[in-house]
Short mmCIF file of C-alpha atoms and ligand atoms in Angstrom, two decimals:
data_model
loop_
_atom_site.label_atom_id
_atom_site.label_comp_id
_atom_site.label_asym_id
_atom_site.label_seq_id
_atom_site.Cartn_x
_atom_site.Cartn_y
_atom_site.Cartn_z
CA MET T 7 38.17 -3.19 -10.74
CA ASN T 8 36.47 -5.04 -13.64
CA LYS T 9 35.89 -3.07 -16.84
CA PRO T 10 33.01 -0.64 -16.11
CA ILE T 11 29.86 -0.76 -18.24
CA ALA T 12 28.88 2.79 -19.17
CA TYR T 13 25.35 4.24 -19.13
CA ASP T 14 24.01 7.74 -19.71
CA MET T 15 22.30 7.48 -16.34
CA LEU T 16 22.47 5.16 -13.31
CA VAL T 17 19.57 5.08 -10.87
CA ILE T 18 19.99 3.35 -7.50
CA GLY T 19 16.72 2.14 -5.96
CA SER T 20 13.42 1.15 -7.61
CA GLY T 21 11.03 2.93 -5.22
CA PRO T 22 8.74 5.73 -6.45
CA ALA T 23 11.69 8.14 -6.88
CA GLY T 24 14.02 5.77 -8.74
CA GLN T 25 11.37 4.23 -10.92
CA LYS T 26 9.96 7.52 -12.20
CA ALA T 27 13.50 8.87 -12.73
CA ALA T 28 14.58 5.83 -14.76
CA VAL T 29 11.49 5.90 -16.97
CA GLU T 30 11.74 9.67 -17.55
CA ALA T 31 15.43 9.45 -18.45
CA ALA T 32 14.89 6.49 -20.78
CA ARG T 33 11.95 8.21 -22.50
CA SER T 34 14.30 11.04 -23.41
CA GLY T 35 16.49 8.55 -25.27
CA ALA T 36 19.18 8.06 -22.60
CA SER T 37 20.59 4.61 -21.85
CA VAL T 38 19.56 3.90 -18.26
CA ALA T 39 20.35 1.22 -15.68
CA LEU T 40 18.11 0.85 -12.62
CA ILE T 41 19.82 -0.96 -9.74
CA GLU T 42 17.66 -2.66 -7.11
CA LYS T 43 18.89 -4.93 -4.35
CA THR T 44 15.61 -6.70 -3.53
CA ARG T 45 13.88 -9.22 -5.78
CA LYS T 46 10.70 -7.15 -5.96
CA LEU T 47 10.41 -3.69 -7.43
CA GLY T 48 8.69 -0.68 -5.90
CA GLY T 49 10.57 -0.04 -2.65
CA ALA T 50 8.99 0.66 0.70
CA CYS T 51 6.00 2.21 -1.03
CA VAL T 52 4.90 -0.96 -2.75
CA GLN T 53 6.36 -3.70 -0.57
CA ARG T 54 6.07 -2.53 3.03
CA GLY T 55 4.53 0.93 3.25
CA THR T 56 1.89 2.79 1.32
CA ILE T 57 0.14 0.06 -0.63
CA PRO T 58 0.08 -2.67 2.06
CA SER T 59 -1.12 -0.29 4.78
CA LYS T 60 -3.79 1.21 2.54
CA THR T 61 -5.01 -2.24 1.51
CA LEU T 62 -5.40 -3.19 5.18
CA ARG T 63 -7.14 0.14 5.79
CA GLU T 64 -9.78 -0.62 3.14
CA ASN T 65 -10.67 -3.82 4.94
CA ALA T 66 -10.58 -2.14 8.35
CA LEU T 67 -13.13 0.37 7.05
CA ARG T 68 -15.35 -2.45 5.83
CA VAL T 69 -15.11 -4.20 9.20
CA ARG T 70 -15.86 -0.94 10.98
CA ASN T 71 -18.90 -0.25 8.80
CA MET T 72 -20.25 -3.76 9.33
CA ARG T 73 -19.80 -3.35 13.07
CA MET T 74 -21.55 0.03 12.99
CA ASN T 75 -24.45 -1.63 11.22
CA ALA T 76 -24.41 -4.48 13.75
CA GLN T 77 -28.19 -4.40 14.14
CA LEU T 78 -28.44 -5.39 10.45
CA SER T 79 -25.65 -7.94 10.20
CA ASN T 80 -24.66 -8.85 13.78
CA PHE T 81 -21.07 -8.83 12.53
CA LYS T 82 -18.13 -10.11 14.61
CA LEU T 83 -14.59 -10.92 13.47
CA ALA T 84 -13.59 -14.50 14.27
CA GLU T 85 -11.16 -15.14 17.15
CA ASP T 86 -7.58 -15.49 15.93
CA THR T 87 -8.31 -13.86 12.59
CA GLU T 88 -5.23 -14.28 10.40
CA LEU T 89 -3.82 -11.00 9.21
CA ALA T 90 -3.42 -12.55 5.77
CA THR T 91 -7.20 -12.92 5.44
CA LEU T 92 -7.56 -9.19 6.09
CA ILE T 93 -5.15 -8.29 3.33
CA THR T 94 -6.21 -10.98 0.90
CA ARG T 95 -6.12 -8.68 -2.06
CA LEU T 96 -2.66 -7.41 -1.17
CA ASN T 97 -0.73 -10.00 -3.13
CA ASN T 98 -2.88 -9.35 -6.18
CA VAL T 99 -2.30 -5.61 -5.83
CA LEU T 100 1.47 -6.08 -5.34
CA ASN T 101 1.86 -8.57 -8.18
CA ALA T 102 -0.13 -6.35 -10.53
CA HIS T 103 2.06 -3.41 -9.55
CA ASP T 104 5.28 -5.37 -9.97
CA GLU T 105 4.21 -6.65 -13.37
CA TYR T 106 3.14 -3.18 -14.50
CA MET T 107 6.49 -1.70 -13.42
CA ARG T 108 8.54 -4.45 -15.09
CA LYS T 109 6.59 -3.98 -18.32
CA GLN T 110 7.05 -0.23 -18.17
CA LEU T 111 10.81 -0.62 -17.63
CA GLU T 112 11.00 -3.13 -20.50
CA ARG T 113 8.96 -0.89 -22.78
CA THR T 114 11.17 2.10 -22.08
CA LYS T 115 14.31 -0.09 -22.38
CA VAL T 116 15.57 0.54 -18.86
CA ASN T 117 18.12 -2.11 -17.94
CA LEU T 118 17.15 -3.58 -14.57
CA ILE T 119 20.13 -4.75 -12.54
CA HIS T 120 19.52 -6.91 -9.47
CA GLY T 121 22.15 -6.30 -6.80
CA ARG T 122 23.45 -4.11 -3.99
CA ALA T 123 25.08 -0.86 -5.11
CA ARG T 124 28.02 0.97 -3.56
CA PHE T 125 30.08 3.88 -4.83
CA LEU T 126 33.69 3.35 -5.86
CA SER T 127 34.16 6.94 -7.09
CA PRO T 128 31.89 9.86 -8.10
CA GLN T 129 31.23 8.12 -11.45
CA ASP T 130 31.64 4.43 -10.62
CA VAL T 131 29.15 2.20 -8.83
CA GLU T 132 29.84 -1.42 -8.00
CA VAL T 133 26.90 -3.82 -7.90
CA GLU T 134 27.17 -7.08 -6.01
CA SER T 135 24.69 -9.76 -7.01
CA VAL T 136 23.08 -12.21 -4.58
CA ARG T 137 25.64 -14.80 -5.68
CA GLY T 138 28.48 -12.43 -4.76
CA GLU T 139 29.46 -11.52 -8.34
CA LYS T 140 30.61 -7.93 -8.74
CA GLN T 141 30.30 -5.62 -11.74
CA THR T 142 31.11 -1.92 -12.03
CA TYR T 143 28.87 0.56 -13.87
CA SER T 144 29.84 4.11 -14.68
CA SER T 145 28.01 7.30 -15.56
CA GLY T 146 28.33 11.05 -15.30
CA HIS T 147 24.65 11.13 -14.19
CA ILE T 148 23.80 9.14 -11.07
CA LEU T 149 20.62 9.31 -8.97
CA ILE T 150 20.54 8.07 -5.38
CA ALA T 151 16.99 6.95 -4.60
CA THR T 152 17.62 4.35 -1.92
CA GLY T 153 14.78 5.38 0.40
CA SER T 154 14.57 4.78 4.14
CA HIS T 155 14.07 2.17 6.86
CA PRO T 156 12.46 2.38 10.32
CA ARG T 157 14.47 4.16 13.03
CA LYS T 158 15.35 1.76 15.81
CA PRO T 159 15.49 3.52 19.18
CA PRO T 160 18.24 1.78 21.17
CA ASP T 161 15.99 1.03 24.16
CA ILE T 162 13.17 -0.65 22.19
CA PRO T 163 14.11 -4.31 21.54
CA VAL T 164 12.25 -4.80 18.24
CA ASP T 165 12.29 -8.58 17.60
CA HIS T 166 9.70 -8.72 14.79
CA GLU T 167 7.82 -11.36 16.77
CA HIS T 168 6.29 -9.46 19.67
CA LEU T 169 7.72 -5.98 19.11
CA PHE T 170 7.43 -4.80 15.51
CA ASP T 171 8.47 -1.81 13.43
CA SER T 172 6.59 -0.24 10.52
CA ASP T 173 8.34 -2.53 8.00
CA SER T 174 7.48 -5.75 9.84
CA ILE T 175 4.08 -5.05 11.44
CA LEU T 176 2.11 -6.69 8.64
CA SER T 177 4.14 -9.89 9.03
CA MET T 178 2.14 -10.61 12.23
CA MET T 179 0.35 -13.90 11.71
CA TYR T 180 -2.80 -13.16 13.69
CA LEU T 181 -4.71 -10.07 14.58
CA PRO T 182 -3.67 -9.47 18.22
CA LYS T 183 -6.17 -8.69 20.96
CA SER T 184 -4.15 -5.68 22.02
CA LEU T 185 -1.45 -3.47 20.53
CA THR T 186 0.72 -0.69 21.95
CA VAL T 187 1.82 1.89 19.41
CA LEU T 188 4.85 4.01 20.26
CA GLY T 189 4.80 7.35 18.44
CA GLY T 190 2.32 9.98 17.35
CA GLY T 191 3.44 10.59 13.77
CA VAL T 192 1.75 9.69 10.49
CA ILE T 193 2.57 5.97 10.44
CA ALA T 194 1.73 5.57 14.16
CA SER T 195 -1.64 7.32 13.75
CA GLU T 196 -2.51 5.36 10.62
CA TYR T 197 -1.76 1.92 12.05
CA ALA T 198 -3.21 2.73 15.51
CA SER T 199 -6.58 3.72 14.06
CA ILE T 200 -6.61 0.94 11.44
CA PHE T 201 -6.02 -1.77 14.07
CA GLN T 202 -8.50 -0.18 16.46
CA ALA T 203 -11.12 -0.20 13.70
CA LEU T 204 -10.42 -3.92 13.30
CA GLY T 205 -11.33 -4.43 16.95
CA VAL T 206 -7.80 -4.60 18.43
CA SER T 207 -7.48 -2.73 21.72
CA VAL T 208 -4.86 -0.07 20.84
CA THR T 209 -2.91 2.21 23.18
CA MET T 210 -0.91 5.01 21.55
CA ILE T 211 1.93 6.50 23.60
CA ASP T 212 3.86 9.63 22.68
CA LYS T 213 5.95 12.28 24.40
CA TYR T 214 3.97 15.12 22.76
CA PRO T 215 0.52 16.23 23.99
CA HIS T 216 -1.17 15.60 20.61
CA PRO T 217 -0.49 13.23 17.75
CA LEU T 218 0.39 14.73 14.32
CA GLY T 219 1.77 17.94 15.84
CA PHE T 220 2.22 19.64 12.46
CA LEU T 221 -1.57 19.95 12.17
CA ASP T 222 -3.85 22.25 14.19
CA ASN T 223 -5.18 20.88 17.46
CA ASP T 224 -8.84 21.03 16.42
CA LEU T 225 -8.10 18.57 13.60
CA THR T 226 -6.02 16.20 15.66
CA GLN T 227 -8.67 16.37 18.39
CA THR T 228 -11.28 15.21 15.86
CA PHE T 229 -8.99 12.30 15.01
CA LEU T 230 -8.50 11.51 18.72
CA ASN T 231 -12.25 11.73 19.45
CA ASP T 232 -12.93 9.15 16.74
CA PHE T 233 -10.04 6.95 17.88
CA THR T 234 -11.16 6.96 21.51
CA GLN T 235 -14.83 6.49 20.54
CA MET T 236 -13.74 3.31 18.74
CA GLY T 237 -12.17 2.18 22.06
CA GLY T 238 -8.56 3.34 21.56
CA THR T 239 -6.46 4.94 24.31
CA TRP T 240 -4.19 7.96 23.77
CA LYS T 241 -1.39 8.60 26.28
CA GLY T 242 0.19 11.93 25.39
CA ASN T 243 2.93 13.76 27.32
CA THR T 244 4.23 10.32 28.25
CA LYS T 245 7.75 8.97 27.88
CA VAL T 246 8.49 5.28 27.62
CA THR T 247 11.23 4.28 30.04
CA ARG T 248 11.38 0.54 29.38
CA CYS T 249 9.83 -1.89 27.03
CA TYR T 250 10.14 -5.70 26.92
CA TRP T 251 8.48 -9.03 26.14
CA ASN T 252 7.83 -10.78 29.45
CA GLY T 253 8.66 -14.17 27.97
CA MET T 254 5.10 -15.47 28.44
CA ASP T 255 2.09 -13.56 27.32
CA ALA T 256 2.67 -9.81 27.07
CA VAL T 257 4.79 -6.89 25.99
CA ILE T 258 5.27 -4.59 28.97
CA THR T 259 5.70 -0.87 28.36
CA GLU T 260 6.76 1.15 31.39
CA CYS T 261 6.20 4.92 31.31
CA ASP T 262 7.82 7.82 33.16
CA ASN T 263 4.57 8.63 35.01
CA GLY T 264 4.63 5.21 36.65
CA THR T 265 1.97 3.61 34.45
CA GLU T 266 2.54 0.24 32.81
CA VAL T 267 0.81 -0.87 29.61
CA ARG T 268 0.44 -4.60 28.83
CA SER T 269 -0.34 -5.69 25.31
CA GLU T 270 -0.06 -8.75 23.12
CA LYS T 271 2.06 -6.94 20.50
CA LEU T 272 3.82 -3.60 20.13
CA LEU T 273 4.52 -1.36 17.14
CA CYS T 274 7.44 1.03 17.34
CA ALA T 275 6.80 3.84 14.84
CA ALA T 276 9.62 6.23 15.71
CA GLY T 277 10.35 7.77 12.32
CA ARG T 278 12.54 6.63 9.44
CA VAL T 279 16.24 6.81 8.60
CA ALA T 280 17.84 7.22 5.15
CA ASN T 281 19.23 4.06 3.50
CA VAL T 282 22.81 5.13 2.89
CA LYS T 283 25.03 2.79 4.90
CA GLU T 284 25.71 0.28 2.14
CA LEU T 285 26.22 2.94 -0.51
CA GLU T 286 29.57 4.09 0.91
CA ILE T 287 28.86 7.60 -0.31
CA GLY T 288 32.22 8.78 1.08
CA ASN T 289 33.88 7.13 -1.94
CA ALA T 290 31.90 9.54 -4.14
CA GLY T 291 33.00 12.53 -2.06
CA LEU T 292 29.56 12.85 -0.42
CA GLU T 293 28.73 13.24 3.23
CA LEU T 294 25.51 13.17 5.24
CA ASN T 295 24.02 16.21 6.95
CA ASP T 296 23.49 16.22 10.73
CA ARG T 297 20.06 14.59 10.29
CA GLY T 298 21.61 11.63 8.49
CA LEU T 299 20.18 12.72 5.12
CA ILE T 300 21.72 13.64 1.77
CA ASP T 301 21.59 17.40 1.13
CA VAL T 302 20.49 18.58 -2.32
CA ASP T 303 20.01 21.99 -3.94
CA ASP T 304 16.80 23.08 -5.64
CA GLN T 305 17.80 21.10 -8.73
CA LEU T 306 18.07 17.98 -6.51
CA GLU T 307 21.81 17.86 -7.14
CA THR T 308 24.12 16.89 -4.27
CA GLN T 309 27.35 18.70 -3.45
CA VAL T 310 29.07 16.41 -5.99
CA ARG T 311 28.45 17.43 -9.58
CA GLY T 312 26.52 14.83 -11.56
CA ILE T 313 25.17 13.01 -8.48
CA TYR T 314 21.53 13.69 -7.69
CA ALA T 315 19.31 12.41 -4.87
CA ALA T 316 15.51 12.13 -4.49
CA GLY T 317 12.85 10.61 -2.25
CA ASP T 318 13.10 9.62 1.41
CA VAL T 319 16.91 9.73 1.26
CA ILE T 320 16.74 13.56 1.16
CA GLY T 321 14.13 13.78 3.97
CA PRO T 322 10.69 15.42 4.33
CA PRO T 323 8.03 15.32 3.10
CA SER T 324 8.98 11.62 2.74
CA LEU T 325 5.91 10.77 0.72
CA ALA T 326 5.58 8.47 -2.25
CA SER T 327 3.76 11.26 -4.11
CA ALA T 328 6.59 13.77 -3.59
CA SER T 329 9.29 11.14 -4.22
CA MET T 330 7.90 10.33 -7.68
CA GLU T 331 7.98 13.95 -8.74
CA GLN T 332 11.43 14.53 -7.22
CA GLY T 333 12.75 11.47 -9.10
CA ARG T 334 11.30 12.68 -12.39
CA ARG T 335 12.71 16.18 -11.87
CA ALA T 336 16.13 14.92 -10.81
CA ALA T 337 16.36 12.91 -14.05
CA CYS T 338 15.27 15.92 -16.12
CA ASN T 339 17.69 18.29 -14.37
CA SER T 340 20.55 15.84 -14.66
CA LEU T 341 20.02 15.27 -18.39
CA GLU T 342 19.03 18.88 -19.04
CA ILE T 343 15.50 18.06 -20.14
CA THR T 344 12.80 20.69 -19.52
CA SER T 345 10.69 19.51 -16.61
CA GLY T 346 8.04 22.22 -16.29
CA LEU T 347 7.31 24.54 -13.37
CA VAL T 348 8.11 23.42 -9.85
CA HIS T 349 5.19 23.63 -7.45
CA SER T 350 6.15 23.75 -3.81
CA VAL T 351 2.50 23.28 -2.84
CA ILE T 352 2.44 19.60 -1.86
CA PRO T 353 -0.50 18.12 0.01
CA ALA T 354 0.01 15.78 2.95
CA GLY T 355 -2.36 12.83 3.18
CA ILE T 356 -2.77 10.84 6.38
CA TYR T 357 -4.77 7.67 5.85
CA SER T 358 -5.82 7.19 9.42
CA ILE T 359 -9.45 6.54 10.35
CA PRO T 360 -10.70 9.24 9.94
CA GLU T 361 -8.48 10.57 7.13
CA LEU T 362 -6.64 13.87 7.47
CA SER T 363 -5.11 16.02 4.81
CA SER T 364 -3.55 19.45 4.55
CA VAL T 365 -2.01 21.80 2.03
CA GLY T 366 -0.26 25.11 2.62
CA ILE T 367 0.23 26.25 6.20
CA SER T 368 -1.75 25.55 9.38
CA GLU T 369 -3.72 28.15 11.35
CA THR T 370 -1.16 27.96 14.18
CA HIS T 371 1.73 28.56 11.79
CA ALA T 372 -0.16 31.35 9.97
CA ARG T 373 -0.93 33.17 13.24
CA GLU T 374 2.71 32.94 14.31
CA LYS T 375 3.87 34.28 10.97
CA PHE T 376 1.21 36.85 10.04
CA GLY T 377 -0.83 37.61 13.18
CA ASP T 378 -4.59 38.11 12.84
CA VAL T 379 -5.47 35.79 9.95
CA PHE T 380 -8.99 34.83 8.82
CA VAL T 381 -10.24 31.31 9.44
CA GLY T 382 -13.39 29.66 8.06
CA ILE T 383 -14.58 26.28 9.28
CA ALA T 384 -17.25 23.99 7.86
CA ARG T 385 -18.27 20.95 9.86
CA PHE T 386 -19.41 17.93 7.92
CA ASP T 387 -22.53 17.59 10.10
CA GLU T 388 -23.65 21.00 8.76
CA ILE T 389 -23.31 19.80 5.15
CA ALA T 390 -26.19 17.88 3.57
CA ARG T 391 -23.88 15.16 2.23
CA GLY T 392 -22.37 14.63 5.67
CA GLN T 393 -25.86 13.97 7.08
CA ILE T 394 -26.89 11.75 4.17
CA SER T 395 -23.84 9.49 4.26
CA GLY T 396 -23.34 9.57 8.03
CA ALA T 397 -19.91 11.18 7.57
CA LEU T 398 -20.58 13.55 10.44
CA ASN T 399 -17.25 13.49 12.20
CA GLY T 400 -15.25 15.82 9.99
CA MET T 401 -14.41 19.40 9.22
CA LEU T 402 -12.75 21.56 6.60
CA LYS T 403 -10.77 24.64 7.55
CA ILE T 404 -9.57 27.44 5.28
CA VAL T 405 -6.92 29.85 6.52
CA CYS T 406 -6.60 33.21 4.74
CA ASP T 407 -4.21 36.14 5.09
CA THR T 408 -4.96 39.25 7.19
CA ASP T 409 -7.06 40.73 4.35
CA GLY T 410 -9.25 37.63 4.26
CA LYS T 411 -8.60 37.12 0.53
CA THR T 412 -5.47 35.09 -0.15
CA ILE T 413 -5.61 31.43 0.82
CA LEU T 414 -2.69 30.34 3.02
CA GLY T 415 -3.71 26.81 3.86
CA ILE T 416 -6.47 24.23 3.96
CA MET T 417 -6.90 21.35 6.38
CA ILE T 418 -9.49 18.62 6.32
CA VAL T 419 -10.35 15.76 8.65
CA GLY T 420 -13.01 13.20 7.81
CA GLU T 421 -14.22 11.01 4.99
CA GLY T 422 -12.66 11.84 1.64
CA ALA T 423 -10.12 14.31 3.11
CA THR T 424 -7.24 13.04 0.96
CA GLU T 425 -9.27 13.52 -2.23
CA LEU T 426 -11.07 16.74 -1.27
CA ILE T 427 -7.78 18.49 -0.54
CA HIS T 428 -6.90 18.70 -4.23
CA ILE T 429 -9.63 21.28 -4.85
CA GLY T 430 -7.90 23.55 -2.34
CA GLN T 431 -4.48 22.68 -3.74
CA MET T 432 -5.54 23.90 -7.20
CA ALA T 433 -6.91 27.14 -5.75
CA LEU T 434 -3.63 27.71 -3.87
CA ILE T 435 -1.46 26.96 -6.90
CA ASN T 436 -3.50 29.34 -9.05
CA ASN T 437 -3.45 32.08 -6.38
CA SER T 438 -7.25 32.18 -6.49
CA PRO T 439 -8.90 34.34 -3.82
CA VAL T 440 -11.04 32.47 -1.29
CA ASP T 441 -14.10 33.92 -3.10
CA ILE T 442 -13.59 31.34 -5.87
CA PHE T 443 -15.30 28.75 -3.65
CA VAL T 444 -18.44 30.89 -3.41
CA GLU T 445 -18.47 32.06 -7.00
CA THR T 446 -18.26 28.44 -8.18
CA VAL T 447 -21.26 26.13 -8.20
CA PHE T 448 -20.40 22.74 -6.66
CA ASN T 449 -22.40 19.56 -7.08
CA PHE T 450 -25.07 19.15 -4.42
CA PRO T 451 -25.07 17.23 -2.13
CA THR T 452 -21.30 16.71 -1.86
CA LEU T 453 -18.68 17.04 0.86
CA ALA T 454 -16.85 19.48 -1.45
CA GLU T 455 -19.60 21.93 -0.56
CA ALA T 456 -17.69 22.38 2.72
CA TYR T 457 -15.32 24.64 0.75
CA ARG T 458 -18.22 26.96 0.00
CA ALA T 459 -19.44 27.00 3.61
CA ALA T 460 -15.96 27.71 5.01
CA ALA T 461 -15.28 30.40 2.39
CA LEU T 462 -18.62 32.09 3.14
CA GLU T 463 -17.62 32.29 6.79
CA ILE T 464 -14.42 34.11 5.84
CA ILE T 465 -16.23 36.47 3.48
CA HIS T 466 -18.74 37.39 6.23
CA GLN T 467 -15.89 37.99 8.70
CA ARG T 468 -14.11 40.12 6.10
CA LYS T 469 -17.22 42.21 5.46
CA SER T 470 -17.91 42.78 9.13
CA LYS T 471 -14.27 43.78 9.73
CA ALA T 472 -14.51 46.25 6.82
CA SER T 473 -17.70 47.80 8.22
CA ARG T 474 -16.15 48.00 11.71
CA ILE T 475 -13.15 49.84 10.26
CA LYS T 476 -15.45 52.12 8.25
CA ALA T 477 -17.44 52.92 11.37
CA GLY T 478 -14.20 53.77 13.16
CA PHE T 479 -14.14 50.82 15.62
C1 FAD O 544 3.76 2.28 6.62
C2 FAD O 544 3.99 3.37 5.60
C3 FAD O 544 2.91 3.98 5.01
C4 FAD O 544 3.11 4.98 4.06
N1 FAD O 544 2.00 5.57 3.49
C5 FAD O 544 2.18 6.52 2.55
C6 FAD O 544 1.05 7.11 1.90
O1 FAD O 544 -0.10 6.78 2.19
N2 FAD O 544 1.26 8.05 0.94
C7 FAD O 544 2.53 8.43 0.57
O2 FAD O 544 2.65 9.30 -0.32
N3 FAD O 544 3.62 7.90 1.17
C8 FAD O 544 3.48 6.95 2.14
N4 FAD O 544 4.57 6.38 2.73
C9 FAD O 544 5.92 6.89 2.37
C10 FAD O 544 6.45 6.26 1.10
O3 FAD O 544 6.39 4.85 1.18
C11 FAD O 544 7.89 6.71 0.89
O4 FAD O 544 7.95 8.11 0.96
C12 FAD O 544 8.41 6.26 -0.48
O5 FAD O 544 8.38 4.86 -0.59
C13 FAD O 544 9.85 6.75 -0.69
O6 FAD O 544 10.25 6.40 -1.97
P1 FAD O 544 11.78 6.26 -2.36
O7 FAD O 544 11.81 5.97 -3.82
O8 FAD O 544 12.54 7.40 -1.86
O9 FAD O 544 12.33 5.00 -1.53
P2 FAD O 544 11.85 3.53 -1.28
O10 FAD O 544 10.42 3.34 -1.64
O11 FAD O 544 12.25 3.23 0.13
O12 FAD O 544 12.73 2.66 -2.28
C14 FAD O 544 14.12 2.58 -2.16
C15 FAD O 544 14.62 1.34 -2.89
O13 FAD O 544 16.04 1.36 -2.92
C16 FAD O 544 16.53 0.05 -2.73
N5 FAD O 544 17.92 0.14 -2.21
C17 FAD O 544 18.35 0.65 -1.04
N6 FAD O 544 19.68 0.60 -0.93
C18 FAD O 544 20.12 0.04 -2.07
C19 FAD O 544 21.42 -0.30 -2.57
N7 FAD O 544 22.52 -0.04 -1.88
N8 FAD O 544 21.50 -0.90 -3.79
C20 FAD O 544 20.38 -1.16 -4.53
N9 FAD O 544 19.15 -0.87 -4.09
C21 FAD O 544 19.01 -0.27 -2.90
C22 FAD O 544 15.56 -0.53 -1.70
O14 FAD O 544 15.59 -1.96 -1.73
C23 FAD O 544 14.23 0.03 -2.19
O15 FAD O 544 13.60 -0.82 -3.11
C24 FAD O 544 4.42 5.36 3.68
C25 FAD O 544 5.52 4.72 4.27
C26 FAD O 544 5.32 3.73 5.22
C27 FAD O 544 6.53 3.05 5.82
#
């Protein structure tokens, strides 16, 4: 082993978790090395996930709006539209992000090391450069933030030419005429609705009856109504038995109910797997749990003292937003810097068309756990702003405890859902009673007014329950 170079902290992976950890540690005065194997910084979030898919979504929304206003513009996408033209701004966004991150690392004096990391011992990490040169780095504080890659089901022959996964889907040259999407999770729902909005004929296939099963059915049904109104097809309760490129013109997907779906391309969105293979974590005394993830305690420390882990490598919620905060906290905990209160209330944002977002627990979950909970619903078509802006297909739901006071969860589907959710998140974090939404004056006309309408429904239900009890019913 060559002579190790020592740092106060080593961070492996430059995604949201690693980047925020490195910057936080360096700001506290620690000497920090950030190890990244790819040429570009930012991980799946910047290069293949969040930012690329959301950039495409912006353009899909524009295309959809132009099509909806067809009588004004008679808009039609050209045949064989190149995908690159639909994500024209992507390179600008990515380059700007890369430059910003590099400058931030330089400013905070984080040493960026380009190479593939693997553990030699609990304190030693070897980094192999693209030219095959090896150097060892050592530290008593190491953060694993190596992220995840798409799960490859053994029977789906992903070739990145006709059958894609969520990392390669945007490498398609042309917008296909038809696309089969396997899966009903977040990434599947986002890409299925984005491509459908672009005019691709999309068929989503999943073994569960509804997509996005962690949300209540009324929300996912609103999503499905919009998706099918755009022309998409949902095949729930359906198992794929075989899937192949026919060598000529189509991907054939055979299902257990005897149906066969033909499409030009296929996206397999069957979840993600932690990036740990190359790390050889066994050399550090670490092992994976039965879900293939690294276990951490509430300080984000692994079972080996001094080694922390954050982001997708530790599993759900597997969001860029949560990964950033986990990375920052892991660095603080490791270096014993005060990091502030931990809030377990994390919103989930699903950037499908329409958007969905939730915070706290669902109505289904609340009923299972507490019984007769209070639920208030406001539909966007009952809100002035919904009518004005044509954002009619949406709803906001508040779930309260059995007294109808304490907020347990909020779920929104429709325009602005991923932004609107933060109002509810703040109420939840501050333990505000649902009445806060009625006692507060919101701007008019806004979609945020839906909070007031849903809260009023709960307050009315609460009052009528109280009078029923008083009257002895
Ligand atoms: C299509 C898609 C859409 C998404 N949309 C959203 C969204 O809208 N909102 C949201 O919050 N989240 C979204 N996500 C999730 C988000 O991208 C991830 O949760 C986030 O990127 C995880 O961050 P991370 O730092 O854990 O890992 P990553 O971002 O995966 O970064 C890990 C880094 O580690 C590097 N690495 C791995 N192994 C090694 C090694 N041995 N040596 C050196 N370097 C290594 C990798 O090259 C990579 O750069 C989306 C994901 C996908 C795939």
